[in-house]
Tab-separated table of C-alpha atoms and ligand atoms in Angstrom:
chain	number	residue	atom	x	y	z
A	1	MET	CA	-58.642	32.942	-34.460
A	2	PRO	CA	-59.661	34.787	-31.197
A	3	ILE	CA	-61.157	38.079	-30.932
A	4	ASP	CA	-58.724	40.880	-31.628
A	5	ILE	CA	-58.944	42.942	-28.481
A	6	ALA	CA	-56.931	45.812	-29.843
A	7	GLN	CA	-59.614	46.514	-32.272
A	8	LEU	CA	-62.312	46.684	-29.593
A	9	GLN	CA	-61.852	50.507	-29.015
A	10	LEU	CA	-64.763	51.990	-27.194
A	11	GLN	CA	-65.380	55.638	-26.809
A	12	PRO	CA	-66.909	55.953	-23.457
A	13	ASN	CA	-67.865	59.639	-24.088
A	14	GLY	CA	-69.274	58.998	-27.379
A	15	THR	CA	-73.031	59.429	-28.606
A	16	ILE	CA	-73.478	55.777	-29.206
A	17	ALA	CA	-74.098	53.491	-26.024
A	18	LEU	CA	-71.172	51.407	-25.146
A	19	ALA	CA	-73.248	48.090	-25.545
A	20	ARG	CA	-73.898	49.179	-29.083
A	21	GLN	CA	-70.471	50.091	-30.031
A	22	LEU	CA	-69.159	46.835	-28.647
A	23	TYR	CA	-72.035	45.002	-30.561
A	24	GLN	CA	-70.799	46.968	-33.834
A	25	LEU	CA	-67.155	46.120	-33.259
A	26	LEU	CA	-67.966	42.352	-32.580
A	27	HIS	CA	-70.281	42.079	-35.526
A	28	GLN	CA	-67.632	43.503	-37.775
A	29	GLN	CA	-65.093	41.084	-36.581
A	30	ILE	CA	-67.461	38.058	-36.921
A	31	MET	CA	-68.462	38.901	-40.450
A	32	GLN	CA	-64.806	39.665	-41.562
A	33	GLY	CA	-63.898	36.011	-40.430
A	34	GLN	CA	-61.782	37.070	-37.615
A	35	LEU	CA	-64.095	34.829	-35.502
A	36	THR	CA	-64.885	31.582	-37.258
A	37	TYR	CA	-67.947	29.509	-37.477
A	38	HIS	CA	-68.785	27.947	-34.172
A	39	GLU	CA	-65.882	29.806	-32.448
A	40	ARG	CA	-66.471	30.705	-28.868
A	41	LEU	CA	-66.645	34.304	-27.731
A	42	PRO	CA	-64.922	35.223	-24.594
A	43	ALA	CA	-66.823	34.878	-21.319
A	44	THR	CA	-68.861	38.035	-20.500
A	45	ARG	CA	-66.926	38.444	-17.321
A	46	GLN	CA	-63.514	38.056	-18.743
A	47	LEU	CA	-64.204	40.445	-21.610
A	48	ALA	CA	-65.715	42.993	-19.400
A	49	ALA	CA	-62.624	42.859	-16.995
A	50	THR	CA	-60.173	43.122	-20.270
A	51	LEU	CA	-62.173	46.185	-21.578
A	52	ASN	CA	-62.570	47.659	-18.146
A	53	ILE	CA	-66.455	47.889	-18.700
A	54	SER	CA	-69.291	46.529	-16.731
A	55	ARG	CA	-70.414	42.995	-17.366
A	56	GLY	CA	-73.853	44.244	-18.047
A	57	VAL	CA	-72.524	46.099	-21.194
A	58	VAL	CA	-70.948	42.779	-22.680
A	59	VAL	CA	-74.194	40.772	-21.833
A	60	GLU	CA	-76.244	43.513	-23.687
A	61	ALA	CA	-73.854	43.439	-26.723
A	62	TYR	CA	-73.973	39.739	-26.913
A	63	ASP	CA	-77.845	39.888	-26.717
A	64	MET	CA	-77.871	42.047	-29.840
A	65	LEU	CA	-75.817	39.616	-31.558
A	66	LYS	CA	-77.926	36.963	-30.492
A	67	LEU	CA	-81.089	38.832	-31.871
A	68	ASP	CA	-79.349	38.988	-35.162
A	69	ALA	CA	-78.820	35.284	-35.024
A	70	ILE	CA	-75.041	35.755	-35.529
A	71	VAL	CA	-74.215	34.223	-32.247
A	72	ALA	CA	-76.003	31.819	-30.274
A	73	GLY	CA	-75.803	30.498	-26.523
A	74	PHE	CA	-74.743	26.703	-26.276
A	75	GLY	CA	-75.181	26.479	-22.391
A	76	LYS	CA	-71.846	25.411	-20.747
A	77	GLY	CA	-70.441	25.531	-24.270
A	78	GLY	CA	-70.621	29.318	-24.010
A	79	THR	CA	-71.613	31.848	-26.704
A	80	ARG	CA	-70.411	30.915	-30.204
A	81	VAL	CA	-70.673	32.154	-33.671
A	82	CYS	CA	-73.313	30.691	-35.662
A	83	VAL	CA	-72.781	32.324	-39.112
A	84	PRO	CA	-70.221	31.782	-41.735
A	85	SER	CA	-68.173	34.971	-42.472
A	86	THR	CA	-69.340	37.054	-45.477
A	87	GLN	CA	-65.701	38.048	-46.237
A	88	SER	CA	-62.448	36.257	-46.368
A	89	PRO	CA	-60.297	36.153	-43.138
A	90	PRO	CA	-57.680	38.713	-42.810
A	91	PRO	CA	-54.791	37.215	-44.809
A	92	ASP	CA	-52.216	35.423	-43.187
A	93	GLN	CA	-49.049	37.500	-43.775
A	94	SER	CA	-46.555	34.665	-43.016
A	95	LYS	CA	-47.650	32.530	-45.902
A	96	LYS	CA	-47.074	33.737	-49.339
A	97	SER	CA	-50.107	32.979	-51.749
A	98	HIS	CA	-49.484	32.082	-55.355
A	99	ALA	CA	-53.223	31.718	-56.192
A	100	THR	CA	-54.215	34.268	-58.865
A	101	PRO	CA	-57.802	35.389	-58.260
A	102	PRO	CA	-60.198	34.250	-61.154
A	103	LYS	CA	-61.058	36.643	-63.644
A	104	ILE	CA	-64.790	37.456	-63.352
A	105	ALA	CA	-66.155	38.727	-66.526
A	106	LEU	CA	-69.904	39.216	-66.495
A	107	SER	CA	-71.964	39.635	-69.769
A	108	THR	CA	-73.210	43.109	-70.791
A	109	ARG	CA	-76.450	41.783	-69.725
A	110	GLY	CA	-75.140	40.570	-66.477
A	111	GLN	CA	-73.500	43.678	-65.799
A	112	ARG	CA	-76.609	45.712	-66.145
A	113	ILE	CA	-78.555	43.370	-63.881
A	114	ALA	CA	-75.953	43.492	-61.211
A	115	ASN	CA	-75.589	47.101	-61.352
A	116	SER	CA	-79.354	48.072	-61.191
A	117	ARG	CA	-79.786	47.179	-57.590
A	118	ASN	CA	-80.406	50.253	-55.328
A	119	TYR	CA	-79.755	48.335	-52.310
A	120	PRO	CA	-76.453	47.325	-50.879
A	121	ASN	CA	-76.114	43.415	-50.952
A	122	ARG	CA	-76.283	43.030	-47.087
A	123	SER	CA	-79.271	41.835	-45.386
A	124	GLN	CA	-80.673	44.208	-42.789
A	125	THR	CA	-79.475	42.595	-39.540
A	126	ARG	CA	-81.289	45.006	-37.222
A	127	GLU	CA	-84.643	46.679	-37.535
A	128	PHE	CA	-84.716	50.505	-36.831
A	129	PRO	CA	-87.995	51.356	-35.299
A	130	LEU	CA	-88.721	54.215	-37.618
A	131	THR	CA	-88.047	52.427	-40.856
A	132	PRO	CA	-90.898	53.160	-43.355
A	133	SER	CA	-93.339	50.333	-44.408
A	134	MET	CA	-92.440	47.537	-42.016
A	135	PRO	CA	-94.905	45.427	-40.413
A	136	ASP	CA	-94.533	44.829	-36.692
A	137	PHE	CA	-93.714	41.102	-36.399
A	138	ARG	CA	-94.600	41.036	-32.849
A	139	LEU	CA	-98.168	41.216	-33.902
A	140	PHE	CA	-97.725	38.215	-36.120
A	141	PRO	CA	-100.343	35.541	-35.406
A	142	LEU	CA	-97.587	32.844	-34.867
A	143	LYS	CA	-99.977	30.222	-33.247
A	144	GLN	CA	-102.297	30.330	-36.214
A	145	TRP	CA	-99.272	30.340	-38.692
A	146	GLN	CA	-98.077	27.137	-37.049
A	147	ARG	CA	-101.434	25.653	-36.681
A	148	VAL	CA	-101.557	25.421	-40.619
A	149	ALA	CA	-98.002	24.438	-41.026
A	150	ALA	CA	-98.432	20.669	-40.680
A	151	MET	CA	-101.617	20.990	-42.811
A	152	ALA	CA	-99.693	22.618	-45.628
A	153	LEU	CA	-96.953	19.960	-45.432
A	154	ASN	CA	-99.544	17.147	-45.840
A	155	SER	CA	-101.654	18.832	-48.560
A	156	SER	CA	-98.904	20.748	-50.562
A	157	PRO	CA	-97.496	19.317	-53.860
A	158	LYS	CA	-94.341	17.514	-53.194
A	159	TRP	CA	-93.078	17.712	-56.651
A	160	TYR	CA	-92.945	20.523	-59.158
A	161	HIS	CA	-95.889	22.560	-59.599
A	162	ARG	CA	-95.909	24.738	-62.974
A	163	ASP	CA	-99.136	26.568	-63.002
A	164	GLY	CA	-97.939	30.161	-61.751
A	165	GLY	CA	-99.198	29.352	-58.148
A	166	LEU	CA	-101.169	26.881	-56.076
A	167	PRO	CA	-105.048	26.657	-56.548
A	168	LEU	CA	-105.945	27.171	-53.028
A	169	LEU	CA	-103.730	30.470	-52.713
A	170	LYS	CA	-105.051	31.827	-55.996
A	171	GLN	CA	-108.600	30.982	-55.055
A	172	GLN	CA	-108.035	32.720	-51.465
A	173	LEU	CA	-106.319	35.744	-53.108
A	174	CYS	CA	-109.652	36.313	-55.394
A	175	THR	CA	-111.769	36.409	-52.386
A	176	PHE	CA	-109.178	38.690	-50.716
A	177	LEU	CA	-109.230	41.175	-53.713
A	178	ALA	CA	-112.814	41.298	-53.799
A	179	GLN	CA	-113.115	42.070	-50.147
A	180	TYR	CA	-110.346	44.406	-49.490
A	181	ARG	CA	-109.526	45.850	-52.950
A	182	GLY	CA	-113.041	45.855	-54.743
A	183	ILE	CA	-111.442	43.727	-57.473
A	184	THR	CA	-114.271	41.265	-58.644
A	185	ASN	CA	-114.588	38.931	-61.732
A	186	VAL	CA	-111.009	38.075	-61.508
A	187	GLN	CA	-110.659	34.100	-62.389
A	188	PRO	CA	-108.179	32.293	-60.244
A	189	GLN	CA	-106.053	31.555	-63.352
A	190	GLN	CA	-105.395	35.236	-63.794
A	191	VAL	CA	-103.784	35.477	-60.394
A	192	ILE	CA	-100.017	34.359	-60.460
A	193	ILE	CA	-97.935	33.921	-57.380
A	194	THR	CA	-94.523	35.907	-57.582
A	195	THR	CA	-91.538	36.264	-55.290
A	196	GLY	CA	-92.921	39.696	-53.734
A	197	SER	CA	-93.692	42.862	-55.630
A	198	GLN	CA	-89.986	43.249	-56.691
A	199	GLY	CA	-90.145	39.948	-58.456
A	200	ALA	CA	-93.206	40.718	-60.181
A	201	GLN	CA	-92.067	43.945	-61.350
A	202	SER	CA	-88.586	42.621	-62.685
A	203	LEU	CA	-90.658	39.818	-64.349
A	204	LEU	CA	-93.012	42.119	-66.083
A	205	ALA	CA	-90.218	44.554	-67.251
A	206	THR	CA	-88.167	41.742	-68.730
A	207	LEU	CA	-91.234	40.119	-70.455
A	208	LEU	CA	-93.092	43.029	-71.874
A	209	CYS	CA	-90.289	45.275	-72.917
A	210	ASN	CA	-87.236	45.396	-74.864
A	211	SER	CA	-84.025	46.934	-74.066
A	212	GLY	CA	-84.236	50.588	-74.815
A	213	ASP	CA	-87.842	50.919	-74.463
A	214	ILE	CA	-89.286	53.648	-72.303
A	215	ALA	CA	-90.802	53.261	-68.961
A	216	LEU	CA	-92.796	55.973	-67.100
A	217	VAL	CA	-92.736	56.205	-63.577
A	218	GLU	CA	-93.757	58.717	-60.649
A	219	SER	CA	-91.193	61.119	-59.278
A	220	PRO	CA	-90.501	60.420	-56.485
A	221	CYS	CA	-91.107	56.445	-56.500
A	222	TRP	CA	-89.931	53.362	-54.880
A	223	THR	CA	-86.278	52.431	-55.684
A	224	GLY	CA	-87.420	48.724	-56.222
A	225	THR	CA	-89.342	49.869	-59.191
A	226	VAL	CA	-86.419	51.648	-60.639
A	227	SER	CA	-84.006	48.687	-60.278
A	228	ALA	CA	-86.660	46.511	-61.669
A	229	LEU	CA	-86.817	48.603	-64.820
A	230	LYS	CA	-83.040	49.425	-65.082
A	231	GLN	CA	-82.166	45.650	-64.967
A	232	ALA	CA	-84.451	45.253	-68.149
A	233	GLY	CA	-82.451	47.746	-69.822
A	234	LEU	CA	-85.421	50.476	-70.005
A	235	ASP	CA	-85.099	54.203	-70.382
A	236	ILE	CA	-86.742	55.566	-67.544
A	237	ILE	CA	-88.700	58.743	-67.737
A	238	THR	CA	-90.554	60.313	-64.685
A	239	SER	CA	-93.704	62.377	-64.275
A	240	PRO	CA	-94.009	64.577	-61.356
A	241	LEU	CA	-96.757	64.175	-58.710
A	242	ASP	CA	-99.013	66.748	-57.454
A	243	ASN	CA	-101.837	66.389	-54.714
A	244	GLN	CA	-104.033	64.424	-57.055
A	245	GLY	CA	-101.332	61.949	-57.777
A	246	MET	CA	-99.236	61.209	-60.878
A	247	GLN	CA	-99.428	63.905	-63.565
A	248	VAL	CA	-100.313	62.359	-66.876
A	249	PRO	CA	-97.961	63.825	-69.487
A	250	VAL	CA	-99.722	65.499	-72.422
A	251	ASN	CA	-96.976	66.186	-74.727
A	252	ILE	CA	-96.026	62.616	-75.799
A	253	ARG	CA	-97.129	62.479	-79.351
A	254	HIS	CA	-94.582	60.434	-81.245
A	255	LYS	CA	-94.537	56.710	-81.064
A	256	LYS	CA	-90.928	56.829	-80.259
A	257	GLN	CA	-91.605	58.757	-77.109
A	258	GLN	CA	-94.461	56.413	-75.957
A	259	PRO	CA	-93.734	54.521	-72.950
A	260	LYS	CA	-94.028	50.764	-73.182
A	261	ILE	CA	-94.701	50.438	-69.674
A	262	VAL	CA	-96.132	52.779	-66.806
A	263	ILE	CA	-95.795	51.961	-63.059
A	264	THR	CA	-97.947	53.590	-60.454
A	265	SER	CA	-98.720	53.151	-56.847
A	266	ALA	CA	-102.011	54.874	-57.247
A	267	ALA	CA	-103.814	53.783	-53.886
A	268	ILE	CA	-101.262	54.929	-51.693
A	269	GLN	CA	-98.253	56.518	-53.410
A	270	PHE	CA	-94.833	55.756	-52.238
A	271	PRO	CA	-93.278	57.616	-50.662
A	272	THR	CA	-95.761	60.647	-50.630
A	273	GLY	CA	-98.723	58.525	-49.594
A	274	ILE	CA	-100.945	60.520	-52.035
A	275	THR	CA	-104.011	58.744	-53.341
A	276	MET	CA	-104.812	59.379	-57.158
A	277	THR	CA	-107.956	60.951	-57.682
A	278	PRO	CA	-110.676	59.276	-60.032
A	279	ALA	CA	-110.260	61.777	-62.535
A	280	ARG	CA	-106.480	61.401	-62.696
A	281	ARG	CA	-106.907	57.523	-62.869
A	282	GLN	CA	-109.182	57.832	-65.835
A	283	ALA	CA	-106.751	60.099	-67.608
A	284	LEU	CA	-104.035	57.660	-67.006
A	285	VAL	CA	-106.029	54.613	-68.144
A	286	GLN	CA	-107.051	56.553	-71.410
A	287	ALA	CA	-103.424	57.770	-71.882
A	288	THR	CA	-101.923	54.396	-71.417
A	289	GLN	CA	-104.447	52.806	-73.859
A	290	ALA	CA	-103.772	55.549	-76.538
A	291	TRP	CA	-99.975	54.940	-76.107
A	292	GLN	CA	-100.614	51.166	-76.069
A	293	SER	CA	-98.645	50.933	-73.088
A	294	TRP	CA	-99.031	48.489	-69.965
A	295	LEU	CA	-100.277	50.223	-66.960
A	296	ILE	CA	-98.979	48.411	-63.903
A	297	GLU	CA	-100.482	49.270	-60.390
A	298	ASP	CA	-98.165	48.481	-57.433
A	299	ASP	CA	-100.894	48.189	-54.756
A	300	TYR	CA	-98.372	47.592	-52.003
A	301	ALA	CA	-100.025	48.617	-48.617
A	302	ALA	CA	-103.519	49.665	-49.576
A	303	GLU	CA	-105.191	47.469	-47.317
A	304	TYR	CA	-104.138	49.756	-44.349
A	305	SER	CA	-106.680	52.609	-44.495
A	306	TYR	CA	-107.942	53.832	-41.175
A	307	ASN	CA	-110.850	56.023	-41.178
A	308	HIS	CA	-112.336	55.882	-44.795
A	309	HIS	CA	-112.908	53.260	-47.354
A	310	PRO	CA	-109.708	51.758	-48.808
A	311	PRO	CA	-108.338	53.950	-51.597
A	312	PRO	CA	-109.482	52.067	-54.612
A	313	SER	CA	-107.380	49.969	-56.876
A	314	ILE	CA	-107.086	50.877	-60.593
A	315	LEU	CA	-108.270	47.610	-61.594
A	316	ALA	CA	-111.289	47.855	-59.374
A	317	THR	CA	-112.505	50.895	-61.511
A	318	SER	CA	-111.525	49.950	-64.908
A	319	ARG	CA	-111.629	46.655	-66.567
A	320	ALA	CA	-109.258	47.995	-69.531
A	321	ALA	CA	-107.102	44.815	-70.685
A	322	HIS	CA	-103.842	46.593	-70.478
A	323	ILE	CA	-103.973	47.030	-66.577
A	324	ILE	CA	-101.888	44.487	-64.399
A	325	HIS	CA	-102.243	44.691	-60.719
A	326	ILE	CA	-99.549	43.638	-58.261
A	327	GLY	CA	-100.031	42.942	-54.539
A	328	THR	CA	-97.568	41.779	-51.806
A	329	MET	CA	-97.772	39.910	-48.411
A	330	SER	CA	-94.604	41.875	-47.397
A	331	LYS	CA	-96.484	44.496	-45.617
A	332	LEU	CA	-99.600	42.397	-44.553
A	333	LEU	CA	-97.449	39.641	-43.012
A	334	MET	CA	-93.728	40.144	-43.385
A	335	PRO	CA	-91.249	40.807	-46.090
A	336	ALA	CA	-89.425	37.611	-45.226
A	337	LEU	CA	-92.096	35.543	-46.815
A	338	ARG	CA	-91.121	36.766	-50.196
A	339	MET	CA	-94.687	36.320	-51.440
A	340	GLY	CA	-96.589	38.512	-53.958
A	341	TRP	CA	-98.944	38.122	-56.695
A	342	LEU	CA	-99.827	39.397	-60.199
A	343	VAL	CA	-103.379	39.837	-61.624
A	344	VAL	CA	-103.019	39.758	-65.269
A	345	PRO	CA	-105.328	39.800	-68.366
A	346	PRO	CA	-106.071	36.256	-69.659
A	347	ALA	CA	-103.751	36.782	-72.679
A	348	LEU	CA	-100.739	37.013	-70.438
A	349	ILE	CA	-101.206	34.072	-68.172
A	350	SER	CA	-99.601	31.597	-70.486
A	351	PRO	CA	-96.464	33.532	-71.404
A	352	ILE	CA	-95.736	34.766	-67.805
A	353	VAL	CA	-96.350	31.168	-66.383
A	354	SER	CA	-93.896	29.600	-68.969
A	355	ALA	CA	-91.324	32.428	-68.297
A	356	MET	CA	-91.422	31.743	-64.557
A	357	ASN	CA	-91.039	28.192	-65.233
A	358	THR	CA	-88.280	28.754	-67.465
A	359	LEU	CA	-86.381	31.080	-65.253
A	360	GLY	CA	-87.271	29.086	-61.927
A	361	LEU	CA	-89.041	32.030	-60.486
A	362	GLN	CA	-91.739	30.121	-58.429
A	363	ALA	CA	-92.301	31.093	-54.878
A	364	SER	CA	-92.072	28.317	-52.527
A	365	TYR	CA	-95.067	25.870	-52.914
A	366	LEU	CA	-95.064	24.784	-49.294
A	367	GLN	CA	-95.446	28.447	-48.225
A	368	GLN	CA	-98.031	29.136	-50.811
A	369	GLN	CA	-100.141	26.384	-49.280
A	370	GLN	CA	-99.543	27.418	-45.841
A	371	LEU	CA	-100.692	30.938	-46.759
A	372	GLY	CA	-103.666	29.573	-48.669
A	373	LEU	CA	-104.761	27.635	-45.515
A	374	PHE	CA	-104.131	30.642	-43.231
A	375	MET	CA	-106.359	32.754	-45.374
A	376	GLN	CA	-109.090	30.081	-45.704
A	377	TYR	CA	-109.343	29.844	-41.846
A	378	GLY	CA	-109.890	33.538	-41.766
A	379	TYR	CA	-106.608	34.185	-39.894
A	380	LEU	CA	-105.259	36.838	-42.311
A	381	SER	CA	-108.563	38.903	-42.031
A	382	THR	CA	-108.433	38.780	-38.192
A	383	HIS	CA	-104.704	39.717	-38.300
A	384	LEU	CA	-105.322	42.677	-40.747
A	385	ALA	CA	-108.128	44.017	-38.578
A	386	HIS	CA	-105.835	43.893	-35.498
A	387	CYS	CA	-102.847	45.451	-37.340
A	388	ARG	CA	-105.123	48.236	-38.532
A	389	ALA	CA	-106.314	49.248	-35.221
A	390	VAL	CA	-102.908	49.075	-33.604
A	391	TYR	CA	-101.271	50.840	-36.428
A	392	ASN	CA	-103.873	53.536	-36.476
A	393	PHE	CA	-103.517	54.036	-32.654
A	394	ARG	CA	-99.591	54.243	-33.200
A	395	ARG	CA	-100.039	56.546	-36.044
A	396	LYS	CA	-102.069	59.221	-34.191
A	397	ARG	CA	-100.064	58.990	-31.120
A	398	ALA	CA	-96.804	59.564	-32.994
A	399	CYS	CA	-98.308	62.611	-34.784
A	400	ASP	CA	-99.357	64.015	-31.685
A	401	TYR	CA	-96.065	63.632	-30.073
A	402	LEU	CA	-94.260	65.179	-32.924
A	403	GLN	CA	-96.668	67.983	-33.148
A	404	ARG	CA	-96.232	68.684	-29.401
A	405	TYR	CA	-92.591	68.363	-29.169
A	406	ALA	CA	-91.053	69.475	-32.473
A	407	LYS	CA	-93.444	72.004	-33.666
A	408	GLY	CA	-91.790	74.501	-36.244
A	409	TYR	CA	-89.224	72.167	-37.621
A	410	PHE	CA	-91.802	70.317	-39.990
A	411	SER	CA	-95.332	69.920	-41.031
A	412	ILE	CA	-97.040	66.725	-41.068
A	413	THR	CA	-98.431	65.889	-44.562
A	414	ASP	CA	-100.069	62.693	-43.191
A	415	SER	CA	-102.392	60.750	-45.220
A	416	ILE	CA	-104.939	58.521	-43.374
A	417	SER	CA	-103.565	55.358	-44.664
A	418	GLY	CA	-100.385	53.434	-45.087
A	419	MET	CA	-97.714	52.611	-42.703
A	420	ASN	CA	-95.718	55.949	-42.785
A	421	ILE	CA	-95.914	59.659	-41.679
A	422	SER	CA	-94.526	62.174	-44.196
A	423	LEU	CA	-93.033	65.073	-42.712
A	424	ARG	CA	-92.356	68.315	-44.874
A	425	LEU	CA	-89.237	70.077	-43.540
A	426	ASP	CA	-89.327	73.571	-42.680
A	427	ASP	CA	-87.927	76.116	-45.409
A	428	ARG	CA	-84.641	76.505	-43.376
A	429	PHE	CA	-83.708	73.038	-44.373
A	430	SER	CA	-84.148	73.712	-47.916
A	431	ASP	CA	-80.395	74.274	-48.473
A	432	LEU	CA	-79.575	70.928	-47.571
A	433	ASP	CA	-79.595	68.108	-50.293
A	434	SER	CA	-81.246	64.885	-49.911
A	435	ARG	CA	-77.812	62.871	-49.774
A	436	GLN	CA	-76.693	65.216	-46.797
A	437	LEU	CA	-79.817	64.560	-44.844
A	438	SER	CA	-79.882	61.014	-45.482
A	439	GLU	CA	-76.374	60.707	-44.207
A	440	HIS	CA	-77.215	62.913	-41.056
A	441	PHE	CA	-80.074	60.425	-40.219
A	442	LYS	CA	-78.049	57.250	-41.142
A	443	GLN	CA	-75.417	58.428	-38.395
A	444	HIS	CA	-78.223	58.599	-35.866
A	445	GLU	CA	-79.384	54.902	-36.757
A	446	LEU	CA	-82.933	55.968	-37.128
A	447	GLY	CA	-83.735	54.033	-40.456
A	448	ILE	CA	-85.961	56.938	-41.746
A	449	SER	CA	-85.976	57.834	-45.477
A	450	VAL	CA	-85.662	61.232	-47.152
A	451	TYR	CA	-87.210	62.494	-50.448
A	452	ARG	CA	-87.723	65.667	-52.264
A	453	PHE	CA	-91.278	66.561	-53.443
A	454	GLN	CA	-92.589	69.963	-54.624
A	455	ASP	CA	-89.269	71.525	-54.013
A	456	CYS	CA	-89.179	70.737	-50.361
A	457	GLN	CA	-87.352	68.103	-48.622
A	458	HIS	CA	-89.325	65.521	-46.753
A	459	LEU	CA	-88.879	62.665	-44.265
A	460	LEU	CA	-90.509	59.347	-44.278
A	461	LEU	CA	-91.095	57.801	-40.876
A	462	GLY	CA	-92.794	54.293	-40.084
A	463	HIS	CA	-95.140	54.472	-37.349
A	464	THR	CA	-95.962	50.807	-37.286
A	465	LEU	CA	-93.317	49.670	-35.040
A	466	LEU	CA	-93.869	52.362	-32.280
A	467	ASP	CA	-95.194	50.181	-29.474
A	468	ASP	CA	-95.977	51.687	-25.903
A	469	ALA	CA	-92.563	50.930	-24.633
A	470	SER	CA	-90.464	52.609	-27.276
A	471	TYR	CA	-92.386	55.388	-28.833
A	472	ALA	CA	-91.353	58.261	-26.947
A	473	LYS	CA	-87.626	57.341	-26.856
A	474	GLU	CA	-87.520	56.618	-30.599
A	475	LEU	CA	-89.321	59.914	-31.430
A	476	ASP	CA	-87.119	61.724	-28.910
A	477	SER	CA	-84.125	60.392	-30.821
A	478	PHE	CA	-85.612	61.551	-34.079
A	479	ILE	CA	-86.371	65.162	-32.670
A	480	HIS	CA	-82.857	65.387	-31.448
A	481	ALA	CA	-81.565	64.483	-34.687
A	482	ILE	CA	-83.663	67.095	-36.377
A	483	LYS	CA	-82.560	69.819	-33.822
A	484	THR	CA	-78.843	69.050	-34.277
A	485	LEU	CA	-79.370	69.708	-38.029
A	486	THR	CA	-80.036	73.379	-37.268
A	487	ALA	CA	-77.231	73.513	-34.513
B	1	PLP	C1	-94.019	50.891	-53.188
B	1	PLP	C2	-93.439	49.489	-52.844
B	1	PLP	N1	-94.063	48.416	-53.475
B	1	PLP	C3	-93.885	47.203	-53.038
B	1	PLP	C4	-93.008	46.999	-51.965
B	1	PLP	C5	-92.726	45.623	-51.378
B	1	PLP	O1	-91.973	44.873	-52.249
B	1	PLP	P1	-91.942	43.365	-51.989
B	1	PLP	O2	-93.273	42.724	-51.957
B	1	PLP	O3	-90.876	42.985	-53.029
B	1	PLP	O4	-91.241	43.129	-50.586
B	1	PLP	C6	-92.471	48.041	-51.208
B	1	PLP	C7	-91.666	47.972	-50.015
B	1	PLP	O5	-91.305	48.982	-49.201
B	1	PLP	C8	-92.595	49.355	-51.681
B	1	PLP	O6	-92.480	50.570	-51.029
């Protein structure tokens, strides 16, 4: 079906640039199946003339679609759709359908799992430069990654591998954990490769707890943690944070109230960026021991510390047998790898590996081997050193800019580690609730997060993607969005 020109209603005086408006409308039509797989888009000149806009606007909109890999250029064959639609095409009114839709009845467990997600089931097709916790893919050492690709293909197992991860990667992660996280005395068998931190947390919640057990998390915390716990049917209780980290509840006395699992991002708490103090860690380790709970640390971006030693991991400071450590490559390399790891006490190795084999949850062996080689050749360390320097520079520059041009709207509660800047909004915004604020920033397409902490609204901005060319423009858009809140 050709493009529906009548639906391409552009607003020349709107706040969104014409090219973006056109991109969004085309994107929508493609995803709705209006344009089918491999169908040709109109020539840019022709569409520009039909819509009475400049050809440059159409070219820019097509380029955005190309960046999303939704369309591709085929030389003389023109620009064509290269994804299947995600929705069925608009119904053909001329034909009557007699087909009755199949009845879908999920099990109670299935419903719980499906409803636990906190994200829309849509892939993010565009990156917003202020999105928190995103590594800058432009810094990715592509050449080095490609250099080890062929080696990985030759040396990786071609059949099934059932040991919870490849030996090379496990070994490399042990070295990495000792060097960057101070975690020593871990045997490679204790490292289990997972599909990211989310995969690790879901697996642990499912394996270690019964439905109806209690899980204790920080408030606020990462939504991925909440979904992982909800899908396992856990009752979630929260503990507030203060400037020392998670407050350890002292009023849990009865066995029935004791959490089975406690999850913290102690090194760099998400979203606040707070590092848990040694005294708090000790109190938490002792309390979880007394409750006979598992203490799980999600050590998700702690390698990014800029002008002091990395905030310590709990596992580095305590060898207690109920501590489980989780790490991820999502922030060091990129989320698309879907690669993370668990460090578990010896008694848990066998049950977890069995469960992963039963559920078919192994991360790609080929990519594990590639990552193992990448680390063995020292490419990850070099990349991390480079990213640290770049992100630190971008962080400082963004803070200076915000302080210079938006003073009075917020204070920066910056920690000197991590990938984000936290802003505590001025009291005049305290009447707005988090949903209103989120909606406002969503409309401005900024990608920032909103959270409430210590009775104040906070915003979380990523600084890692703010390169020389874009930082002023992106921060100006953000400042404009803040100012319109008070208008
Ligand atoms: C606290 C926290 N943990 C872990 C992750 C990464 O999860 P994954 O490894 O599943 O990509 C994130 C991502 O933003 C996060 O905020």
